[in-house]
Amino acid sequence: MKRILVLILMLLAFTAPACAKPSVDEFRREGLDIARLGTVLVMPVKYAVSAPASEAFFDEAVSQKWREITAQTKQPFLVKTPREIVERHNFVKGTASADLSAQQTEAEAASLAGQYVEAVLTATVTKCGVSTVHHPEEVTWDTRYEKRSVWVRDHWEDHEFPVPYQRVNPAWDETSTVGAVKLELRDPRTPDNTLLYGVSAAAEAGDGFFSSAPTVTKHICNLLEYAVKTMAKKK
């Protein structure tokens, strides 16, 4: 049974894409307890770089993942969306809801955040793409030994003779998926939107033994989830 388990683990190790643990740069304001935050406005994910043209539904998939990992059931604080903040403000003021676009709703919610929430959580994709390193053809010399019969005095003897030959390693491309995300939790009640918590997670994932590097979409989704889990850890 143990041998079977070991074989399964080895197979998983070989088939999974090669991905190092994300490098993390983290800031946490002294005394901050994420679990004690009251209400948090969670803004939609933003991009500091262009989305990969090769992946048609990158934004939709990443945005959906962000909504999943910041859902109320997965967070210790009360989660509010931009639309909920705007609707709450309209209710308090007794005004009718305006027909706002998504971008307008986000801007309105950001301006009202200081009145209704203790913190604003943002996520930004700062790097995403595919890196390719070309390895040129390599030609090296090696030696093999061949046995040959040689007439020595009055009889035949077998002797080994070195035979040089070329070993050719063909050119190949090493492909890896790169990505980085940044989360910020800021206090909207302060004049400068004081940073309460920040984390940046970056990683590069290459080809596995039997598998190719993950898509940019999957890689960014994994990094977002890793960053959120890092934020939720108690310090």
Short mmCIF file of N, CA, C and O in Angstrom, two decimals, residues 90-221:
data_model
loop_
_atom_site.label_atom_id
_atom_site.label_comp_id
_atom_site.label_asym_id
_atom_site.label_seq_id
_atom_site.Cartn_x
_atom_site.Cartn_y
_atom_site.Cartn_z
N ASN A 90 -28.26 55.64 -1.49
CA ASN A 90 -29.52 56.15 -2.04
C ASN A 90 -30.67 55.94 -1.06
O ASN A 90 -31.56 56.79 -0.92
N PHE A 91 -30.65 54.80 -0.37
CA PHE A 91 -31.70 54.51 0.61
C PHE A 91 -31.63 55.48 1.79
O PHE A 91 -32.66 56.01 2.25
N VAL A 92 -30.41 55.73 2.29
CA VAL A 92 -30.23 56.64 3.42
C VAL A 92 -30.67 58.05 3.06
O VAL A 92 -31.32 58.76 3.85
N LYS A 93 -30.32 58.48 1.85
CA LYS A 93 -30.65 59.84 1.41
C LYS A 93 -32.07 59.95 0.86
O LYS A 93 -32.55 61.07 0.63
N GLY A 94 -32.71 58.81 0.62
CA GLY A 94 -34.06 58.84 0.08
C GLY A 94 -34.12 59.29 -1.36
O GLY A 94 -35.11 59.89 -1.79
N THR A 95 -33.06 58.99 -2.11
CA THR A 95 -33.03 59.38 -3.52
C THR A 95 -33.22 58.17 -4.41
O THR A 95 -32.94 57.03 -4.02
N ALA A 96 -33.67 58.42 -5.62
CA ALA A 96 -33.89 57.33 -6.57
C ALA A 96 -32.55 56.84 -7.12
O ALA A 96 -31.59 57.62 -7.24
N SER A 97 -32.49 55.57 -7.47
CA SER A 97 -31.26 54.99 -8.02
C SER A 97 -31.02 55.52 -9.42
O SER A 97 -31.93 55.52 -10.26
N ALA A 98 -29.82 55.98 -9.66
CA ALA A 98 -29.45 56.46 -10.99
C ALA A 98 -28.99 55.29 -11.86
O ALA A 98 -28.54 54.26 -11.35
N ASP A 99 -29.11 55.47 -13.16
CA ASP A 99 -28.69 54.42 -14.10
C ASP A 99 -27.19 54.60 -14.37
O ASP A 99 -26.80 55.31 -15.30
N LEU A 100 -26.37 53.96 -13.54
CA LEU A 100 -24.92 54.12 -13.65
C LEU A 100 -24.28 52.91 -14.31
O LEU A 100 -24.75 51.78 -14.16
N SER A 101 -23.20 53.15 -15.04
CA SER A 101 -22.42 52.05 -15.60
C SER A 101 -21.62 51.39 -14.49
O SER A 101 -21.54 51.90 -13.36
N ALA A 102 -20.99 50.27 -14.79
CA ALA A 102 -20.18 49.57 -13.79
C ALA A 102 -19.04 50.46 -13.30
O ALA A 102 -18.77 50.53 -12.10
N GLN A 103 -18.39 51.15 -14.23
CA GLN A 103 -17.28 52.02 -13.85
C GLN A 103 -17.77 53.20 -12.99
O GLN A 103 -17.11 53.59 -12.02
N GLN A 104 -18.90 53.75 -13.36
CA GLN A 104 -19.46 54.85 -12.57
C GLN A 104 -19.87 54.41 -11.17
O GLN A 104 -19.69 55.14 -10.20
N THR A 105 -20.42 53.20 -11.10
CA THR A 105 -20.81 52.65 -9.80
C THR A 105 -19.60 52.46 -8.90
O THR A 105 -19.63 52.77 -7.71
N GLU A 106 -18.50 51.95 -9.48
CA GLU A 106 -17.27 51.75 -8.71
C GLU A 106 -16.72 53.08 -8.21
O GLU A 106 -16.31 53.20 -7.04
N ALA A 107 -16.72 54.10 -9.07
CA ALA A 107 -16.21 55.41 -8.67
C ALA A 107 -17.08 56.02 -7.58
O ALA A 107 -16.57 56.62 -6.61
N GLU A 108 -18.40 55.87 -7.72
CA GLU A 108 -19.31 56.42 -6.71
C GLU A 108 -19.12 55.71 -5.37
O GLU A 108 -19.10 56.35 -4.31
N ALA A 109 -19.00 54.40 -5.41
CA ALA A 109 -18.81 53.63 -4.18
C ALA A 109 -17.51 54.00 -3.49
O ALA A 109 -17.44 54.11 -2.26
N ALA A 110 -16.46 54.20 -4.28
CA ALA A 110 -15.16 54.58 -3.71
C ALA A 110 -15.25 55.92 -2.99
O ALA A 110 -14.65 56.13 -1.94
N SER A 111 -16.02 56.86 -3.57
CA SER A 111 -16.15 58.18 -2.95
C SER A 111 -17.01 58.14 -1.69
O SER A 111 -16.88 59.01 -0.82
N LEU A 112 -17.90 57.15 -1.58
CA LEU A 112 -18.79 57.03 -0.43
C LEU A 112 -18.26 56.08 0.65
O LEU A 112 -18.85 55.99 1.74
N ALA A 113 -17.18 55.38 0.35
CA ALA A 113 -16.70 54.30 1.21
C ALA A 113 -16.46 54.76 2.65
O ALA A 113 -16.78 54.03 3.60
N GLY A 114 -15.92 55.95 2.83
CA GLY A 114 -15.62 56.43 4.17
C GLY A 114 -16.83 56.55 5.07
O GLY A 114 -16.70 56.53 6.30
N GLN A 115 -18.01 56.63 4.48
CA GLN A 115 -19.24 56.76 5.26
C GLN A 115 -19.85 55.41 5.67
O GLN A 115 -20.64 55.35 6.61
N TYR A 116 -19.46 54.35 4.94
CA TYR A 116 -20.18 53.09 5.14
C TYR A 116 -19.32 51.87 5.45
O TYR A 116 -19.85 50.84 5.84
N VAL A 117 -18.02 51.95 5.26
CA VAL A 117 -17.17 50.77 5.49
C VAL A 117 -15.93 51.16 6.28
O VAL A 117 -15.55 52.34 6.33
N GLU A 118 -15.30 50.13 6.87
CA GLU A 118 -14.06 50.34 7.62
C GLU A 118 -12.81 50.19 6.74
O GLU A 118 -11.74 50.67 7.10
N ALA A 119 -12.96 49.51 5.61
CA ALA A 119 -11.80 49.29 4.76
C ALA A 119 -12.26 49.02 3.33
O ALA A 119 -13.41 48.61 3.10
N VAL A 120 -11.36 49.26 2.39
CA VAL A 120 -11.61 48.98 0.97
C VAL A 120 -10.53 48.01 0.50
O VAL A 120 -9.33 48.26 0.67
N LEU A 121 -10.97 46.88 -0.08
CA LEU A 121 -10.03 45.86 -0.57
C LEU A 121 -9.96 45.92 -2.08
O LEU A 121 -10.98 45.84 -2.77
N THR A 122 -8.74 46.08 -2.60
CA THR A 122 -8.52 46.10 -4.05
C THR A 122 -7.53 45.02 -4.45
O THR A 122 -6.66 44.63 -3.66
N ALA A 123 -7.67 44.57 -5.68
CA ALA A 123 -6.74 43.58 -6.25
C ALA A 123 -6.30 44.07 -7.61
O ALA A 123 -7.13 44.50 -8.42
N THR A 124 -4.99 44.00 -7.87
CA THR A 124 -4.45 44.46 -9.15
C THR A 124 -3.52 43.38 -9.72
O THR A 124 -2.64 42.89 -9.01
N VAL A 125 -3.73 43.04 -10.97
CA VAL A 125 -2.82 42.13 -11.67
C VAL A 125 -1.70 42.99 -12.23
O VAL A 125 -1.93 43.84 -13.09
N THR A 126 -0.49 42.80 -11.74
CA THR A 126 0.63 43.65 -12.13
C THR A 126 1.54 43.01 -13.18
O THR A 126 2.36 43.70 -13.78
N LYS A 127 1.40 41.72 -13.37
CA LYS A 127 2.21 41.04 -14.40
C LYS A 127 1.48 39.78 -14.85
O LYS A 127 0.95 39.03 -14.03
N CYS A 128 1.44 39.55 -16.14
CA CYS A 128 0.87 38.31 -16.66
C CYS A 128 1.37 38.10 -18.09
O CYS A 128 1.46 39.03 -18.87
N GLY A 129 1.71 36.88 -18.39
CA GLY A 129 2.20 36.58 -19.73
C GLY A 129 2.95 35.27 -19.78
O GLY A 129 2.98 34.50 -18.82
N VAL A 130 3.56 35.04 -20.92
CA VAL A 130 4.33 33.82 -21.15
C VAL A 130 5.76 34.20 -21.50
O VAL A 130 5.99 35.06 -22.35
N SER A 131 6.69 33.59 -20.82
CA SER A 131 8.12 33.84 -21.07
C SER A 131 8.71 32.64 -21.80
O SER A 131 8.48 31.49 -21.41
N THR A 132 9.45 32.91 -22.86
CA THR A 132 10.08 31.85 -23.65
C THR A 132 11.58 32.08 -23.75
O THR A 132 12.01 33.16 -24.16
N VAL A 133 12.33 31.09 -23.35
CA VAL A 133 13.79 31.15 -23.44
C VAL A 133 14.23 30.13 -24.50
O VAL A 133 13.93 28.93 -24.38
N HIS A 134 14.91 30.60 -25.53
CA HIS A 134 15.36 29.72 -26.61
C HIS A 134 16.74 29.15 -26.28
O HIS A 134 17.68 29.90 -25.98
N HIS A 135 16.83 27.85 -26.30
CA HIS A 135 18.11 27.17 -26.08
C HIS A 135 18.62 26.67 -27.43
O HIS A 135 17.98 25.81 -28.05
N PRO A 136 19.73 27.20 -27.91
CA PRO A 136 20.23 26.81 -29.24
C PRO A 136 20.77 25.38 -29.25
O PRO A 136 20.99 24.77 -28.21
N GLU A 137 20.95 24.89 -30.45
CA GLU A 137 21.51 23.54 -30.62
C GLU A 137 22.91 23.47 -30.01
O GLU A 137 23.71 24.39 -30.15
N GLU A 138 23.16 22.37 -29.33
CA GLU A 138 24.48 22.17 -28.73
C GLU A 138 25.13 20.94 -29.33
O GLU A 138 24.50 19.88 -29.44
N VAL A 139 26.37 21.09 -29.72
CA VAL A 139 27.14 19.97 -30.28
C VAL A 139 28.34 19.73 -29.38
O VAL A 139 29.17 20.62 -29.18
N THR A 140 28.42 18.54 -28.84
CA THR A 140 29.56 18.17 -27.98
C THR A 140 30.20 16.89 -28.50
O THR A 140 29.58 16.11 -29.21
N TRP A 141 31.46 16.73 -28.14
CA TRP A 141 32.18 15.52 -28.53
C TRP A 141 32.20 14.54 -27.37
O TRP A 141 32.37 14.91 -26.22
N ASP A 142 31.99 13.28 -27.70
CA ASP A 142 32.03 12.23 -26.70
C ASP A 142 32.85 11.07 -27.26
O ASP A 142 33.24 11.08 -28.43
N THR A 143 33.09 10.09 -26.44
CA THR A 143 33.91 8.96 -26.87
C THR A 143 33.24 7.64 -26.50
O THR A 143 32.74 7.48 -25.38
N ARG A 144 33.19 6.74 -27.45
CA ARG A 144 32.74 5.38 -27.16
C ARG A 144 33.91 4.44 -27.47
O ARG A 144 34.86 4.81 -28.16
N TYR A 145 33.80 3.24 -26.93
CA TYR A 145 34.89 2.27 -27.11
C TYR A 145 34.39 1.06 -27.87
O TYR A 145 33.32 0.50 -27.55
N GLU A 146 35.16 0.68 -28.88
CA GLU A 146 34.81 -0.47 -29.70
C GLU A 146 35.86 -1.57 -29.55
O GLU A 146 37.07 -1.28 -29.50
N LYS A 147 35.38 -2.79 -29.46
CA LYS A 147 36.31 -3.92 -29.40
C LYS A 147 36.72 -4.34 -30.80
O LYS A 147 35.87 -4.49 -31.67
N ARG A 148 38.01 -4.54 -30.99
CA ARG A 148 38.53 -4.99 -32.28
C ARG A 148 39.56 -6.09 -32.05
O ARG A 148 40.30 -6.07 -31.06
N SER A 149 39.56 -6.98 -32.96
CA SER A 149 40.56 -8.07 -32.90
C SER A 149 41.85 -7.61 -33.57
O SER A 149 41.83 -7.09 -34.69
N VAL A 150 42.92 -7.79 -32.84
CA VAL A 150 44.23 -7.35 -33.32
C VAL A 150 45.20 -8.53 -33.28
O VAL A 150 45.25 -9.28 -32.30
N TRP A 151 45.95 -8.68 -34.39
CA TRP A 151 46.96 -9.74 -34.44
C TRP A 151 48.19 -9.29 -33.68
O TRP A 151 48.81 -8.30 -33.98
N VAL A 152 48.45 -10.03 -32.61
CA VAL A 152 49.61 -9.71 -31.78
C VAL A 152 50.56 -10.90 -31.82
O VAL A 152 50.22 -12.00 -31.33
N ARG A 153 51.68 -10.67 -32.43
CA ARG A 153 52.68 -11.72 -32.60
C ARG A 153 52.10 -12.93 -33.32
O ARG A 153 51.95 -12.94 -34.52
N ASP A 154 51.68 -13.93 -32.57
CA ASP A 154 51.23 -15.15 -33.24
C ASP A 154 49.78 -15.50 -32.93
O ASP A 154 49.36 -16.64 -33.10
N HIS A 155 48.99 -14.50 -32.46
CA HIS A 155 47.58 -14.80 -32.13
C HIS A 155 46.75 -13.51 -32.18
O HIS A 155 47.28 -12.40 -32.23
N TRP A 156 45.43 -13.73 -32.16
CA TRP A 156 44.50 -12.60 -32.16
C TRP A 156 44.13 -12.23 -30.72
O TRP A 156 43.91 -13.08 -29.88
N GLU A 157 44.07 -10.94 -30.51
CA GLU A 157 43.64 -10.43 -29.20
C GLU A 157 42.58 -9.35 -29.40
O GLU A 157 42.62 -8.59 -30.37
N ASP A 158 41.61 -9.32 -28.45
CA ASP A 158 40.57 -8.28 -28.48
C ASP A 158 41.03 -7.08 -27.68
O ASP A 158 41.40 -7.22 -26.50
N HIS A 159 41.00 -5.92 -28.31
CA HIS A 159 41.38 -4.68 -27.64
C HIS A 159 40.29 -3.63 -27.87
O HIS A 159 39.59 -3.64 -28.88
N GLU A 160 40.13 -2.74 -26.88
CA GLU A 160 39.17 -1.64 -27.01
C GLU A 160 39.87 -0.40 -27.53
O GLU A 160 40.93 -0.02 -27.03
N PHE A 161 39.25 0.23 -28.52
CA PHE A 161 39.82 1.43 -29.12
C PHE A 161 38.82 2.59 -28.98
O PHE A 161 37.61 2.41 -29.19
N PRO A 162 39.28 3.75 -28.58
CA PRO A 162 38.38 4.92 -28.46
C PRO A 162 37.95 5.43 -29.83
O PRO A 162 38.78 5.52 -30.75
N VAL A 163 36.66 5.73 -29.93
CA VAL A 163 36.12 6.27 -31.17
C VAL A 163 35.38 7.57 -30.85
O VAL A 163 34.33 7.54 -30.19
N PRO A 164 35.88 8.71 -31.24
CA PRO A 164 35.19 9.98 -30.96
C PRO A 164 33.95 10.13 -31.85
O PRO A 164 33.93 9.68 -33.00
N TYR A 165 32.93 10.76 -31.30
CA TYR A 165 31.72 11.03 -32.08
C TYR A 165 31.04 12.28 -31.54
O TYR A 165 31.29 12.71 -30.41
N GLN A 166 30.18 12.84 -32.36
CA GLN A 166 29.47 14.05 -31.98
C GLN A 166 28.12 13.70 -31.34
O GLN A 166 27.39 12.84 -31.82
N ARG A 167 27.84 14.40 -30.24
CA ARG A 167 26.52 14.28 -29.60
C ARG A 167 25.78 15.61 -29.85
O ARG A 167 26.24 16.67 -29.43
N VAL A 168 24.64 15.52 -30.52
CA VAL A 168 23.88 16.72 -30.90
C VAL A 168 22.62 16.84 -30.04
O VAL A 168 21.78 15.95 -30.03
N ASN A 169 22.55 17.94 -29.29
CA ASN A 169 21.33 18.26 -28.54
C ASN A 169 20.56 19.31 -29.34
O ASN A 169 21.02 20.44 -29.50
N PRO A 170 19.38 18.96 -29.87
CA PRO A 170 18.65 19.90 -30.73
C PRO A 170 18.18 21.14 -29.98
O PRO A 170 18.05 21.14 -28.75
N ALA A 171 17.95 22.20 -30.73
CA ALA A 171 17.46 23.44 -30.14
C ALA A 171 16.06 23.21 -29.56
O ALA A 171 15.29 22.40 -30.06
N TRP A 172 15.76 23.94 -28.48
CA TRP A 172 14.43 23.81 -27.88
C TRP A 172 14.06 25.09 -27.16
O TRP A 172 14.92 25.91 -26.82
N ASP A 173 12.76 25.27 -26.96
CA ASP A 173 12.25 26.46 -26.29
C ASP A 173 11.70 26.08 -24.91
O ASP A 173 10.89 25.18 -24.79
N GLU A 174 12.15 26.80 -23.90
CA GLU A 174 11.67 26.60 -22.53
C GLU A 174 10.59 27.65 -22.24
O GLU A 174 10.87 28.84 -22.24
N THR A 175 9.37 27.18 -22.04
CA THR A 175 8.23 28.09 -21.85
C THR A 175 7.77 28.09 -20.41
O THR A 175 7.67 27.03 -19.78
N SER A 176 7.49 29.26 -19.89
CA SER A 176 6.95 29.37 -18.53
C SER A 176 5.93 30.49 -18.47
O SER A 176 5.98 31.45 -19.25
N THR A 177 4.99 30.34 -17.56
CA THR A 177 3.95 31.35 -17.36
C THR A 177 4.34 32.22 -16.17
O THR A 177 4.67 31.71 -15.11
N VAL A 178 4.30 33.53 -16.37
CA VAL A 178 4.68 34.46 -15.31
C VAL A 178 3.47 35.28 -14.88
O VAL A 178 2.57 35.55 -15.67
N GLY A 179 3.46 35.66 -13.61
CA GLY A 179 2.34 36.46 -13.13
C GLY A 179 2.65 37.07 -11.77
O GLY A 179 3.50 36.58 -11.03
N ALA A 180 1.95 38.14 -11.47
CA ALA A 180 2.07 38.80 -10.16
C ALA A 180 0.78 39.56 -9.88
O ALA A 180 0.17 40.13 -10.78
N VAL A 181 0.37 39.53 -8.62
CA VAL A 181 -0.83 40.24 -8.19
C VAL A 181 -0.52 41.03 -6.92
O VAL A 181 0.41 40.69 -6.18
N LYS A 182 -1.32 42.06 -6.67
CA LYS A 182 -1.15 42.88 -5.47
C LYS A 182 -2.51 43.15 -4.84
O LYS A 182 -3.45 43.55 -5.53
N LEU A 183 -2.62 42.89 -3.54
CA LEU A 183 -3.83 43.22 -2.79
C LEU A 183 -3.53 44.37 -1.84
O LEU A 183 -2.45 44.41 -1.24
N GLU A 184 -4.48 45.28 -1.71
CA GLU A 184 -4.34 46.39 -0.76
C GLU A 184 -5.64 46.55 0.02
O GLU A 184 -6.73 46.51 -0.56
N LEU A 185 -5.49 46.72 1.31
CA LEU A 185 -6.62 46.97 2.20
C LEU A 185 -6.39 48.35 2.82
O LEU A 185 -5.44 48.53 3.58
N ARG A 186 -7.22 49.32 2.47
CA ARG A 186 -7.00 50.69 2.89
C ARG A 186 -8.18 51.23 3.70
O ARG A 186 -9.32 50.80 3.52
N ASP A 187 -7.86 52.19 4.57
CA ASP A 187 -8.86 52.82 5.42
C ASP A 187 -9.41 54.05 4.70
O ASP A 187 -8.71 55.08 4.57
N PRO A 188 -10.67 54.02 4.23
CA PRO A 188 -11.21 55.16 3.47
C PRO A 188 -11.61 56.33 4.35
O PRO A 188 -11.95 57.40 3.85
N ARG A 189 -11.56 56.15 5.67
CA ARG A 189 -11.97 57.22 6.59
C ARG A 189 -10.83 58.19 6.87
O ARG A 189 -11.03 59.21 7.54
N THR A 190 -9.63 57.88 6.39
CA THR A 190 -8.48 58.76 6.59
C THR A 190 -8.25 59.60 5.32
O THR A 190 -8.58 59.17 4.22
N PRO A 191 -7.68 60.79 5.46
CA PRO A 191 -7.47 61.66 4.28
C PRO A 191 -6.61 61.02 3.19
O PRO A 191 -6.82 61.28 2.00
N ASP A 192 -5.64 60.23 3.60
CA ASP A 192 -4.73 59.63 2.61
C ASP A 192 -5.02 58.16 2.34
O ASP A 192 -4.19 57.46 1.76
N ASN A 193 -6.21 57.69 2.74
CA ASN A 193 -6.54 56.27 2.55
C ASN A 193 -5.41 55.37 3.07
O ASN A 193 -4.81 54.60 2.32
N THR A 194 -5.15 55.46 4.34
CA THR A 194 -4.04 54.76 4.97
C THR A 194 -4.03 53.26 4.63
O THR A 194 -5.07 52.60 4.71
N LEU A 195 -2.86 52.77 4.26
CA LEU A 195 -2.72 51.35 3.96
C LEU A 195 -2.73 50.55 5.26
O LEU A 195 -1.89 50.74 6.13
N LEU A 196 -3.70 49.65 5.37
CA LEU A 196 -3.79 48.77 6.53
C LEU A 196 -3.05 47.47 6.30
O LEU A 196 -2.41 46.92 7.20
N TYR A 197 -3.17 46.98 5.08
CA TYR A 197 -2.53 45.70 4.74
C TYR A 197 -2.23 45.68 3.24
O TYR A 197 -3.03 46.18 2.43
N GLY A 198 -1.10 45.11 2.89
CA GLY A 198 -0.75 44.95 1.48
C GLY A 198 0.04 43.68 1.28
O GLY A 198 0.85 43.29 2.13
N VAL A 199 -0.21 42.99 0.18
CA VAL A 199 0.56 41.80 -0.15
C VAL A 199 0.72 41.71 -1.67
O VAL A 199 -0.21 41.98 -2.43
N SER A 200 1.94 41.39 -2.08
CA SER A 200 2.24 41.17 -3.49
C SER A 200 2.76 39.75 -3.64
O SER A 200 3.67 39.33 -2.92
N ALA A 201 2.15 39.00 -4.54
CA ALA A 201 2.55 37.61 -4.77
C ALA A 201 2.94 37.44 -6.23
O ALA A 201 2.19 37.84 -7.13
N ALA A 202 4.10 36.85 -6.46
CA ALA A 202 4.59 36.65 -7.82
C ALA A 202 5.15 35.24 -7.95
O ALA A 202 5.73 34.70 -7.00
N ALA A 203 4.96 34.63 -9.12
CA ALA A 203 5.47 33.28 -9.33
C ALA A 203 5.64 33.01 -10.82
O ALA A 203 5.03 33.68 -11.66
N GLU A 204 6.48 32.04 -11.11
CA GLU A 204 6.70 31.59 -12.48
C GLU A 204 6.50 30.08 -12.53
O GLU A 204 7.06 29.35 -11.71
N ALA A 205 5.67 29.60 -13.45
CA ALA A 205 5.36 28.18 -13.55
C ALA A 205 5.79 27.68 -14.92
O ALA A 205 5.37 28.22 -15.96
N GLY A 206 6.62 26.64 -14.93
CA GLY A 206 7.12 26.09 -16.18
C GLY A 206 6.46 24.77 -16.53
O GLY A 206 5.52 24.31 -15.88
N ASP A 207 6.98 24.14 -17.57
CA ASP A 207 6.47 22.85 -18.01
C ASP A 207 6.80 21.78 -16.98
O ASP A 207 7.87 21.79 -16.37
N GLY A 208 5.86 20.83 -16.79
CA GLY A 208 6.11 19.66 -15.98
C GLY A 208 6.73 18.56 -16.84
O GLY A 208 6.96 18.74 -18.04
N PHE A 209 6.98 17.41 -16.23
CA PHE A 209 7.61 16.31 -16.97
C PHE A 209 6.71 15.81 -18.09
O PHE A 209 7.16 15.51 -19.18
N PHE A 210 5.41 15.71 -17.81
CA PHE A 210 4.45 15.24 -18.81
C PHE A 210 3.38 16.28 -19.12
O PHE A 210 2.37 15.97 -19.74
N SER A 211 3.55 17.51 -18.66
CA SER A 211 2.51 18.52 -18.85
C SER A 211 3.13 19.85 -19.22
O SER A 211 4.31 20.11 -18.94
N SER A 212 2.33 20.69 -19.85
CA SER A 212 2.80 22.01 -20.24
C SER A 212 2.53 23.01 -19.12
O SER A 212 1.81 22.72 -18.17
N ALA A 213 3.11 24.18 -19.25
CA ALA A 213 2.91 25.24 -18.25
C ALA A 213 1.42 25.62 -18.21
O ALA A 213 0.72 25.51 -19.20
N PRO A 214 0.93 26.07 -17.06
CA PRO A 214 -0.49 26.45 -16.96
C PRO A 214 -0.79 27.66 -17.82
O PRO A 214 0.10 28.44 -18.17
N THR A 215 -2.06 27.85 -18.14
CA THR A 215 -2.46 29.04 -18.87
C THR A 215 -2.26 30.27 -17.99
O THR A 215 -2.19 30.17 -16.75
N VAL A 216 -2.17 31.42 -18.62
CA VAL A 216 -2.03 32.66 -17.85
C VAL A 216 -3.24 32.86 -16.95
O VAL A 216 -3.12 33.28 -15.80
N THR A 217 -4.42 32.52 -17.47
CA THR A 217 -5.65 32.68 -16.69
C THR A 217 -5.60 31.87 -15.40
O THR A 217 -5.86 32.38 -14.31
N LYS A 218 -5.25 30.60 -15.52
CA LYS A 218 -5.19 29.72 -14.34
C LYS A 218 -4.11 30.19 -13.38
O LYS A 218 -4.29 30.17 -12.15
N HIS A 219 -3.00 30.63 -13.92
CA HIS A 219 -1.88 31.07 -13.09
C HIS A 219 -2.27 32.29 -12.25
O HIS A 219 -1.99 32.35 -11.04
N ILE A 220 -2.94 33.26 -12.86
CA ILE A 220 -3.35 34.46 -12.14
C ILE A 220 -4.42 34.12 -11.11
O ILE A 220 -4.40 34.64 -9.98
N CYS A 221 -5.34 33.23 -11.46
CA CYS A 221 -6.37 32.81 -10.50
C CYS A 221 -5.73 32.17 -9.27
O CYS A 221 -6.14 32.43 -8.13
#
